[in-house]
Amino acid sequence: MSHVVMQAAEFSTVAAAEQAAAELRRLVADYVTYEETADAPWSEGAVPAPLVELGRRHGVPWPGDATSRFLLKGLFNDEANVLSVDRLVFFWGGGFDLGGAWLREVLLRGLGAVHCTDLPRLVVRVDDPQARAAASGEFLVEEDFEEQFTTTSDDAVLDRALFTITFERDGDRVHLTFDDSGVQEWAFVAMLPQLSGDDPALRAPARGPWVK
């Protein structure tokens, strides 16, 4: 199973998040058309037109080097996904690169994100962190992700995980952690819709790209 590459952004309002998600879905649609019509859509010497247009719409000149590339394992029509969860927006696919810092610049400068990252650590404030973490674990097992996540109260493990979800209240914290295994990442993806209505937020990771 392919590695998940992801961009995640937090907005100040649900409406702003939904607007950003709509813009990313427009990008996906444009990219699908580009792949279907361009003579050499994956040529390293070309900057894909949808990215140039995305940057132009939001005042971010899109560079023509590998740091800004989109490189999914398959076609965008099959691999690219956009999901808004309350004030958060997630954009991901199975592959290798997804726009890097340039896409985060668009999310921030043009679309008004307050935070964005490609290594999302989520925090969700709930009434009972222990019970919510247990219920989430049961859900993942039912979705055939048994042994594809770790449940822990040890804060030290956060920086060793790829993606994390922390349920907390008044200092009581329980973490679900997902490593870079090719399967655990997809378990994290499966959890995202389960957070709808809980107003999850992004927490800055100790490592990796984080832009304010």
Short mmCIF file of C-alpha atoms in Angstrom, two decimals:
data_model
loop_
_atom_site.label_atom_id
_atom_site.label_comp_id
_atom_site.label_asym_id
_atom_site.label_seq_id
_atom_site.Cartn_x
_atom_site.Cartn_y
_atom_site.Cartn_z
CA MET A 1 0.00 0.00 0.00
CA SER A 2 1.33 3.42 -0.96
CA HIS A 3 2.62 6.05 1.44
CA VAL A 4 0.14 8.81 2.32
CA VAL A 5 1.21 12.36 1.54
CA MET A 6 -1.00 14.95 3.17
CA GLN A 7 -1.53 18.66 3.64
CA ALA A 8 -3.69 19.76 6.57
CA ALA A 9 -4.90 23.28 7.34
CA GLU A 10 -6.84 24.88 10.16
CA PHE A 11 -9.11 27.87 9.56
CA SER A 12 -10.77 30.32 11.92
CA THR A 13 -14.29 29.36 10.85
CA VAL A 14 -16.12 26.40 9.35
CA ALA A 15 -17.18 28.58 6.41
CA ALA A 16 -13.55 29.43 5.62
CA ALA A 17 -12.60 25.75 5.78
CA GLU A 18 -15.41 24.81 3.42
CA GLN A 19 -14.34 27.52 0.98
CA ALA A 20 -10.76 26.22 1.03
CA ALA A 21 -11.97 22.66 0.51
CA ALA A 22 -13.96 23.82 -2.50
CA GLU A 23 -10.85 25.45 -3.95
CA LEU A 24 -8.84 22.26 -3.47
CA ARG A 25 -11.59 20.23 -5.13
CA ARG A 26 -11.41 22.66 -8.04
CA LEU A 27 -7.68 22.03 -8.21
CA VAL A 28 -8.27 18.26 -8.26
CA ALA A 29 -10.81 18.62 -11.08
CA ASP A 30 -8.42 20.82 -13.06
CA TYR A 31 -5.60 18.35 -12.49
CA VAL A 32 -7.75 15.44 -13.69
CA THR A 33 -8.43 17.34 -16.92
CA TYR A 34 -4.75 18.19 -17.24
CA GLU A 35 -3.73 14.56 -16.90
CA GLU A 36 -6.28 13.55 -19.51
CA THR A 37 -5.28 16.18 -22.08
CA ALA A 38 -1.59 17.08 -21.66
CA ASP A 39 0.92 15.37 -23.94
CA ALA A 40 3.36 14.67 -21.11
CA PRO A 41 1.64 15.50 -17.80
CA TRP A 42 4.43 14.03 -15.66
CA SER A 43 7.34 15.64 -17.50
CA GLU A 44 9.92 16.95 -15.04
CA GLY A 45 10.57 19.90 -17.31
CA ALA A 46 7.04 21.29 -17.16
CA VAL A 47 5.12 23.10 -14.46
CA PRO A 48 1.58 21.70 -14.61
CA ALA A 49 -0.93 24.33 -15.69
CA PRO A 50 -3.34 23.69 -12.77
CA LEU A 51 -0.57 24.59 -10.31
CA VAL A 52 0.36 27.73 -12.20
CA GLU A 53 -3.29 28.78 -12.16
CA LEU A 54 -3.71 27.94 -8.48
CA GLY A 55 -0.75 30.13 -7.62
CA ARG A 56 -1.96 32.95 -9.84
CA ARG A 57 -5.39 32.96 -8.22
CA HIS A 58 -3.83 33.29 -4.78
CA GLY A 59 -0.76 35.42 -5.42
CA VAL A 60 1.83 32.65 -5.08
CA PRO A 61 4.12 32.27 -8.13
CA TRP A 62 4.41 28.50 -8.60
CA PRO A 63 8.06 27.43 -9.07
CA GLY A 64 9.23 24.98 -11.69
CA ASP A 65 11.31 22.65 -9.56
CA ALA A 66 10.82 19.44 -7.62
CA THR A 67 10.13 21.21 -4.32
CA SER A 68 6.63 22.11 -5.50
CA ARG A 69 5.68 19.00 -7.43
CA PHE A 70 2.60 16.86 -7.11
CA LEU A 71 3.57 13.21 -7.40
CA LEU A 72 0.88 10.68 -6.55
CA LYS A 73 1.21 6.97 -7.17
CA GLY A 74 -1.69 6.91 -9.61
CA LEU A 75 -3.88 9.39 -11.42
CA PHE A 76 -5.44 12.28 -9.55
CA ASN A 77 -8.88 10.98 -10.43
CA ASP A 78 -8.16 7.87 -8.36
CA GLU A 79 -5.76 9.09 -5.68
CA ALA A 80 -6.51 12.68 -4.63
CA ASN A 81 -8.88 13.27 -1.72
CA VAL A 82 -10.20 16.42 -0.04
CA LEU A 83 -12.09 16.40 3.26
CA SER A 84 -13.26 19.23 5.49
CA VAL A 85 -13.84 18.39 9.17
CA ASP A 86 -15.25 21.40 10.99
CA ARG A 87 -12.48 24.06 10.80
CA LEU A 88 -9.89 21.66 9.37
CA VAL A 89 -9.22 20.73 5.75
CA PHE A 90 -7.27 17.65 4.69
CA PHE A 91 -5.85 17.05 1.21
CA TRP A 92 -4.10 13.72 0.62
CA GLY A 93 -3.31 10.83 -1.67
CA GLY A 94 -1.11 7.80 -1.96
CA GLY A 95 2.23 8.88 -3.36
CA PHE A 96 5.37 10.90 -2.75
CA ASP A 97 4.86 14.68 -2.94
CA LEU A 98 1.90 17.04 -2.67
CA GLY A 99 2.97 20.60 -3.29
CA GLY A 100 5.20 21.04 -0.25
CA ALA A 101 5.64 24.49 1.24
CA TRP A 102 4.23 26.13 -1.89
CA LEU A 103 0.80 24.61 -1.40
CA ARG A 104 0.91 25.58 2.27
CA GLU A 105 1.70 29.13 1.18
CA VAL A 106 -1.46 29.12 -0.94
CA LEU A 107 -3.48 27.76 1.98
CA LEU A 108 -2.13 30.48 4.26
CA ARG A 109 -1.76 33.54 2.07
CA GLY A 110 -4.61 33.00 -0.35
CA LEU A 111 -7.12 30.95 1.60
CA GLY A 112 -6.59 32.29 5.11
CA ALA A 113 -5.47 29.26 7.10
CA VAL A 114 -4.22 30.00 10.60
CA HIS A 115 -1.99 26.88 10.63
CA CYS A 116 -1.00 24.25 8.11
CA THR A 117 1.35 21.27 8.03
CA ASP A 118 2.12 18.04 6.23
CA LEU A 119 2.54 16.19 9.56
CA PRO A 120 -0.81 16.73 11.28
CA ARG A 121 -1.04 16.29 15.03
CA LEU A 122 -4.67 16.73 15.95
CA VAL A 123 -6.05 17.63 19.35
CA VAL A 124 -9.71 17.06 20.20
CA ARG A 125 -11.24 18.26 23.46
CA VAL A 126 -13.79 15.76 24.72
CA ASP A 127 -15.59 15.01 27.97
CA ASP A 128 -13.91 11.64 28.52
CA PRO A 129 -10.59 11.13 26.69
CA GLN A 130 -10.22 7.52 27.84
CA ALA A 131 -13.66 6.49 26.65
CA ARG A 132 -13.33 8.34 23.36
CA ALA A 133 -9.95 6.78 22.62
CA ALA A 134 -11.35 3.33 23.40
CA ALA A 135 -14.33 3.91 21.10
CA SER A 136 -12.00 5.11 18.34
CA GLY A 137 -9.89 2.00 18.74
CA GLU A 138 -12.99 -0.18 18.43
CA PHE A 139 -13.96 1.67 15.26
CA LEU A 140 -10.52 1.12 13.72
CA VAL A 141 -10.60 -2.59 14.55
CA GLU A 142 -14.04 -2.86 12.93
CA GLU A 143 -12.58 -1.16 9.84
CA ASP A 144 -9.84 -3.83 9.64
CA PHE A 145 -7.11 -1.58 11.05
CA GLU A 146 -6.32 -3.78 14.05
CA GLU A 147 -2.67 -3.32 15.09
CA GLN A 148 -2.39 -0.33 12.75
CA PHE A 149 -2.40 2.26 15.53
CA THR A 150 -1.17 2.70 19.09
CA THR A 151 -3.14 4.03 22.05
CA THR A 152 -0.99 5.66 24.74
CA SER A 153 -0.88 8.40 27.38
CA ASP A 154 2.88 8.86 26.93
CA ASP A 155 3.49 12.32 25.44
CA ALA A 156 7.03 11.32 24.46
CA VAL A 157 5.80 9.10 21.61
CA LEU A 158 4.21 11.99 19.71
CA ASP A 159 7.40 13.11 17.98
CA ARG A 160 8.14 9.57 16.81
CA ALA A 161 4.79 9.14 15.04
CA LEU A 162 3.83 10.33 11.58
CA PHE A 163 0.26 11.40 12.40
CA THR A 164 -1.45 11.64 15.79
CA ILE A 165 -4.85 12.29 17.35
CA THR A 166 -4.98 13.41 20.98
CA PHE A 167 -8.19 13.35 23.00
CA GLU A 168 -7.86 15.59 26.04
CA ARG A 169 -9.64 17.32 28.91
CA ASP A 170 -8.15 19.24 31.82
CA GLY A 171 -4.71 17.66 31.51
CA ASP A 172 -5.99 14.13 30.89
CA ARG A 173 -4.69 13.08 27.46
CA VAL A 174 -4.87 9.92 25.40
CA HIS A 175 -3.09 9.67 22.05
CA LEU A 176 -3.75 7.59 18.99
CA THR A 177 -0.50 7.41 17.01
CA PHE A 178 0.04 6.26 13.44
CA ASP A 179 3.46 5.38 12.06
CA ASP A 180 4.84 5.54 8.53
CA SER A 181 3.99 1.94 7.67
CA GLY A 182 1.87 2.30 4.55
CA VAL A 183 -1.15 0.94 6.43
CA GLN A 184 -1.18 2.92 9.67
CA GLU A 185 -1.39 6.12 7.62
CA TRP A 186 -4.61 4.90 6.04
CA ALA A 187 -5.96 4.11 9.51
CA PHE A 188 -5.41 7.79 10.35
CA VAL A 189 -7.28 8.78 7.19
CA ALA A 190 -10.17 6.51 8.20
CA MET A 191 -10.42 8.30 11.55
CA LEU A 192 -10.79 11.80 10.11
CA PRO A 193 -14.55 11.71 9.36
CA GLN A 194 -15.11 10.36 12.89
CA LEU A 195 -13.95 13.72 14.29
CA SER A 196 -16.70 15.73 12.60
CA GLY A 197 -18.58 17.85 15.12
CA ASP A 198 -15.76 17.72 17.69
CA ASP A 199 -13.90 20.82 16.40
CA PRO A 200 -10.45 19.21 16.12
CA ALA A 201 -7.46 21.55 15.95
CA LEU A 202 -3.89 21.28 14.67
CA ARG A 203 -1.07 21.19 17.16
CA ALA A 204 2.40 22.23 16.04
CA PRO A 205 4.74 19.22 15.74
CA ALA A 206 8.21 19.38 17.20
CA ARG A 207 9.66 18.34 13.83
CA GLY A 208 8.75 18.76 10.21
CA PRO A 209 7.31 21.70 8.24
CA TRP A 210 5.04 24.01 10.17
CA VAL A 211 4.04 27.36 8.77
CA LYS A 212 2.32 30.22 10.55
#
